[in-house]
Amino acid sequence: MHFYGFIRDVMRDPMLSMEMSAGSTLGDLFDRLAENTKLRERLLTRSGQLETNTQVFIGDTRAASLHEPLGDSENDFTKVKVFVLSASAGG
């Protein structure tokens, strides 16, 4: 995983590698990451959904939900990119 933006200050490194079992979803990955409470607060709402300012990409495709699979039968591994963008005031 690569972390960008507002998330990097709660991570020791901007990149993290972890093994996930076949059939894992983005939600499974975030459950494992939830051990880092500050990271969970930045990424997820209290109900466990992605914050609106969180953009997650699996490979080059933007994930629409936490139910997205991390890989498919053609890929043994997939890069996951997590962007957390600071909310900006509009006018």
PDB file of C-alpha atoms in Angstrom:
ATOM      1  CA  MET A   1       0.000   0.000   0.000  1.00  0.00           C
ATOM      2  CA  HIS A   2       1.083   3.530  -0.714  1.00  0.00           C
ATOM      3  CA  PHE A   3      -0.197   6.334   1.507  1.00  0.00           C
ATOM      4  CA  TYR A   4      -0.524   9.910   0.252  1.00  0.00           C
ATOM      5  CA  GLY A   5      -1.711  13.253   1.553  1.00  0.00           C
ATOM      6  CA  PHE A   6      -3.233  13.789   4.971  1.00  0.00           C
ATOM      7  CA  ILE A   7      -2.638  10.144   5.951  1.00  0.00           C
ATOM      8  CA  ARG A   8       1.160  10.054   5.896  1.00  0.00           C
ATOM      9  CA  ASP A   9       1.631  11.722   9.275  1.00  0.00           C
ATOM     10  CA  VAL A  10      -0.015   8.777  11.094  1.00  0.00           C
ATOM     11  CA  MET A  11       2.086   6.170   9.267  1.00  0.00           C
ATOM     12  CA  ARG A  12       5.703   5.343  10.027  1.00  0.00           C
ATOM     13  CA  ASP A  13       6.406   4.786   6.343  1.00  0.00           C
ATOM     14  CA  PRO A  14       4.600   6.044   3.230  1.00  0.00           C
ATOM     15  CA  MET A  15       4.566   2.465   1.917  1.00  0.00           C
ATOM     16  CA  LEU A  16       3.382  -0.723   3.596  1.00  0.00           C
ATOM     17  CA  SER A  17       3.448  -4.286   2.355  1.00  0.00           C
ATOM     18  CA  MET A  18       1.264  -7.054   3.756  1.00  0.00           C
ATOM     19  CA  GLU A  19       0.021 -10.415   2.579  1.00  0.00           C
ATOM     20  CA  MET A  20      -3.698 -11.009   2.281  1.00  0.00           C
ATOM     21  CA  SER A  21      -5.430 -14.309   1.624  1.00  0.00           C
ATOM     22  CA  ALA A  22      -7.064 -15.082  -1.716  1.00  0.00           C
ATOM     23  CA  GLY A  23     -10.499 -13.518  -2.007  1.00  0.00           C
ATOM     24  CA  SER A  24      -9.723 -10.666   0.396  1.00  0.00           C
ATOM     25  CA  THR A  25     -11.581  -7.408  -0.029  1.00  0.00           C
ATOM     26  CA  LEU A  26     -10.612  -3.831   0.630  1.00  0.00           C
ATOM     27  CA  GLY A  27     -12.683  -4.064   3.818  1.00  0.00           C
ATOM     28  CA  ASP A  28     -10.574  -7.028   4.992  1.00  0.00           C
ATOM     29  CA  LEU A  29      -7.444  -4.978   4.409  1.00  0.00           C
ATOM     30  CA  PHE A  30      -8.851  -2.009   6.318  1.00  0.00           C
ATOM     31  CA  ASP A  31      -9.848  -4.316   9.192  1.00  0.00           C
ATOM     32  CA  ARG A  32      -6.185  -5.321   9.507  1.00  0.00           C
ATOM     33  CA  LEU A  33      -5.119  -1.692   9.326  1.00  0.00           C
ATOM     34  CA  ALA A  34      -7.681  -0.740  12.005  1.00  0.00           C
ATOM     35  CA  GLU A  35      -5.176  -1.727  14.690  1.00  0.00           C
ATOM     36  CA  ASN A  36      -3.735   1.746  14.038  1.00  0.00           C
ATOM     37  CA  THR A  37      -6.520   3.808  15.627  1.00  0.00           C
ATOM     38  CA  LYS A  38      -5.361   7.124  14.177  1.00  0.00           C
ATOM     39  CA  LEU A  39      -5.321   5.624  10.687  1.00  0.00           C
ATOM     40  CA  ARG A  40      -8.846   4.253  11.161  1.00  0.00           C
ATOM     41  CA  GLU A  41     -10.063   7.689  12.287  1.00  0.00           C
ATOM     42  CA  ARG A  42      -8.650   9.264   9.124  1.00  0.00           C
ATOM     43  CA  LEU A  43     -10.035   6.671   6.706  1.00  0.00           C
ATOM     44  CA  LEU A  44     -13.379   5.499   8.033  1.00  0.00           C
ATOM     45  CA  THR A  45     -16.566   6.970   9.442  1.00  0.00           C
ATOM     46  CA  ARG A  46     -17.953   5.750  12.778  1.00  0.00           C
ATOM     47  CA  SER A  47     -20.216   3.401  10.825  1.00  0.00           C
ATOM     48  CA  GLY A  48     -17.178   1.880   9.104  1.00  0.00           C
ATOM     49  CA  GLN A  49     -17.582   3.417   5.641  1.00  0.00           C
ATOM     50  CA  LEU A  50     -14.862   5.276   3.750  1.00  0.00           C
ATOM     51  CA  GLU A  51     -14.678   8.967   4.622  1.00  0.00           C
ATOM     52  CA  THR A  52     -15.739  11.170   1.703  1.00  0.00           C
ATOM     53  CA  ASN A  53     -12.244  12.666   1.501  1.00  0.00           C
ATOM     54  CA  THR A  54     -10.628   9.209   1.187  1.00  0.00           C
ATOM     55  CA  GLN A  55      -9.790   7.937  -2.270  1.00  0.00           C
ATOM     56  CA  VAL A  56      -8.599   4.343  -2.614  1.00  0.00           C
ATOM     57  CA  PHE A  57      -7.246   2.774  -5.775  1.00  0.00           C
ATOM     58  CA  ILE A  58      -6.774  -0.933  -6.338  1.00  0.00           C
ATOM     59  CA  GLY A  59      -4.228  -1.075  -9.115  1.00  0.00           C
ATOM     60  CA  ASP A  60      -5.249   1.844 -11.329  1.00  0.00           C
ATOM     61  CA  THR A  61      -8.980   1.610 -10.619  1.00  0.00           C
ATOM     62  CA  ARG A  62     -10.752   3.745  -8.014  1.00  0.00           C
ATOM     63  CA  ALA A  63     -12.509   1.553  -5.464  1.00  0.00           C
ATOM     64  CA  ALA A  64     -16.211   2.270  -5.089  1.00  0.00           C
ATOM     65  CA  SER A  65     -16.672   0.444  -1.785  1.00  0.00           C
ATOM     66  CA  LEU A  66     -14.986  -1.651   0.872  1.00  0.00           C
ATOM     67  CA  HIS A  67     -16.462  -4.740  -0.813  1.00  0.00           C
ATOM     68  CA  GLU A  68     -14.065  -4.440  -3.758  1.00  0.00           C
ATOM     69  CA  PRO A  69     -11.819  -7.506  -4.171  1.00  0.00           C
ATOM     70  CA  LEU A  70      -8.089  -6.841  -3.851  1.00  0.00           C
ATOM     71  CA  GLY A  71      -7.142  -9.045  -6.754  1.00  0.00           C
ATOM     72  CA  ASP A  72      -8.461 -11.418  -9.332  1.00  0.00           C
ATOM     73  CA  SER A  73      -7.483 -14.809 -10.687  1.00  0.00           C
ATOM     74  CA  GLU A  74      -5.046 -13.163 -13.111  1.00  0.00           C
ATOM     75  CA  ASN A  75      -3.120 -11.152 -10.497  1.00  0.00           C
ATOM     76  CA  ASP A  76      -1.197 -12.692  -7.618  1.00  0.00           C
ATOM     77  CA  PHE A  77      -0.778  -9.301  -5.971  1.00  0.00           C
ATOM     78  CA  THR A  78      -2.254  -5.877  -6.368  1.00  0.00           C
ATOM     79  CA  LYS A  79      -1.007  -2.456  -5.364  1.00  0.00           C
ATOM     80  CA  VAL A  80      -3.427  -0.462  -3.252  1.00  0.00           C
ATOM     81  CA  LYS A  81      -3.044   3.318  -3.112  1.00  0.00           C
ATOM     82  CA  VAL A  82      -4.744   5.302  -0.364  1.00  0.00           C
ATOM     83  CA  PHE A  83      -5.229   9.052  -0.792  1.00  0.00           C
ATOM     84  CA  VAL A  84      -6.676  11.143   2.015  1.00  0.00           C
ATOM     85  CA  LEU A  85      -7.326  14.647   0.814  1.00  0.00           C
ATOM     86  CA  SER A  86      -7.748  17.543   3.193  1.00  0.00           C
ATOM     87  CA  ALA A  87     -11.232  19.007   3.068  1.00  0.00           C
ATOM     88  CA  SER A  88     -11.173  22.474   1.581  1.00  0.00           C
ATOM     89  CA  ALA A  89     -13.594  25.296   2.104  1.00  0.00           C
ATOM     90  CA  GLY A  90     -15.736  26.194  -0.844  1.00  0.00           C
ATOM     91  CA  GLY A  91     -17.438  29.404  -1.572  1.00  0.00           C
TER      92      GLY A  91
END
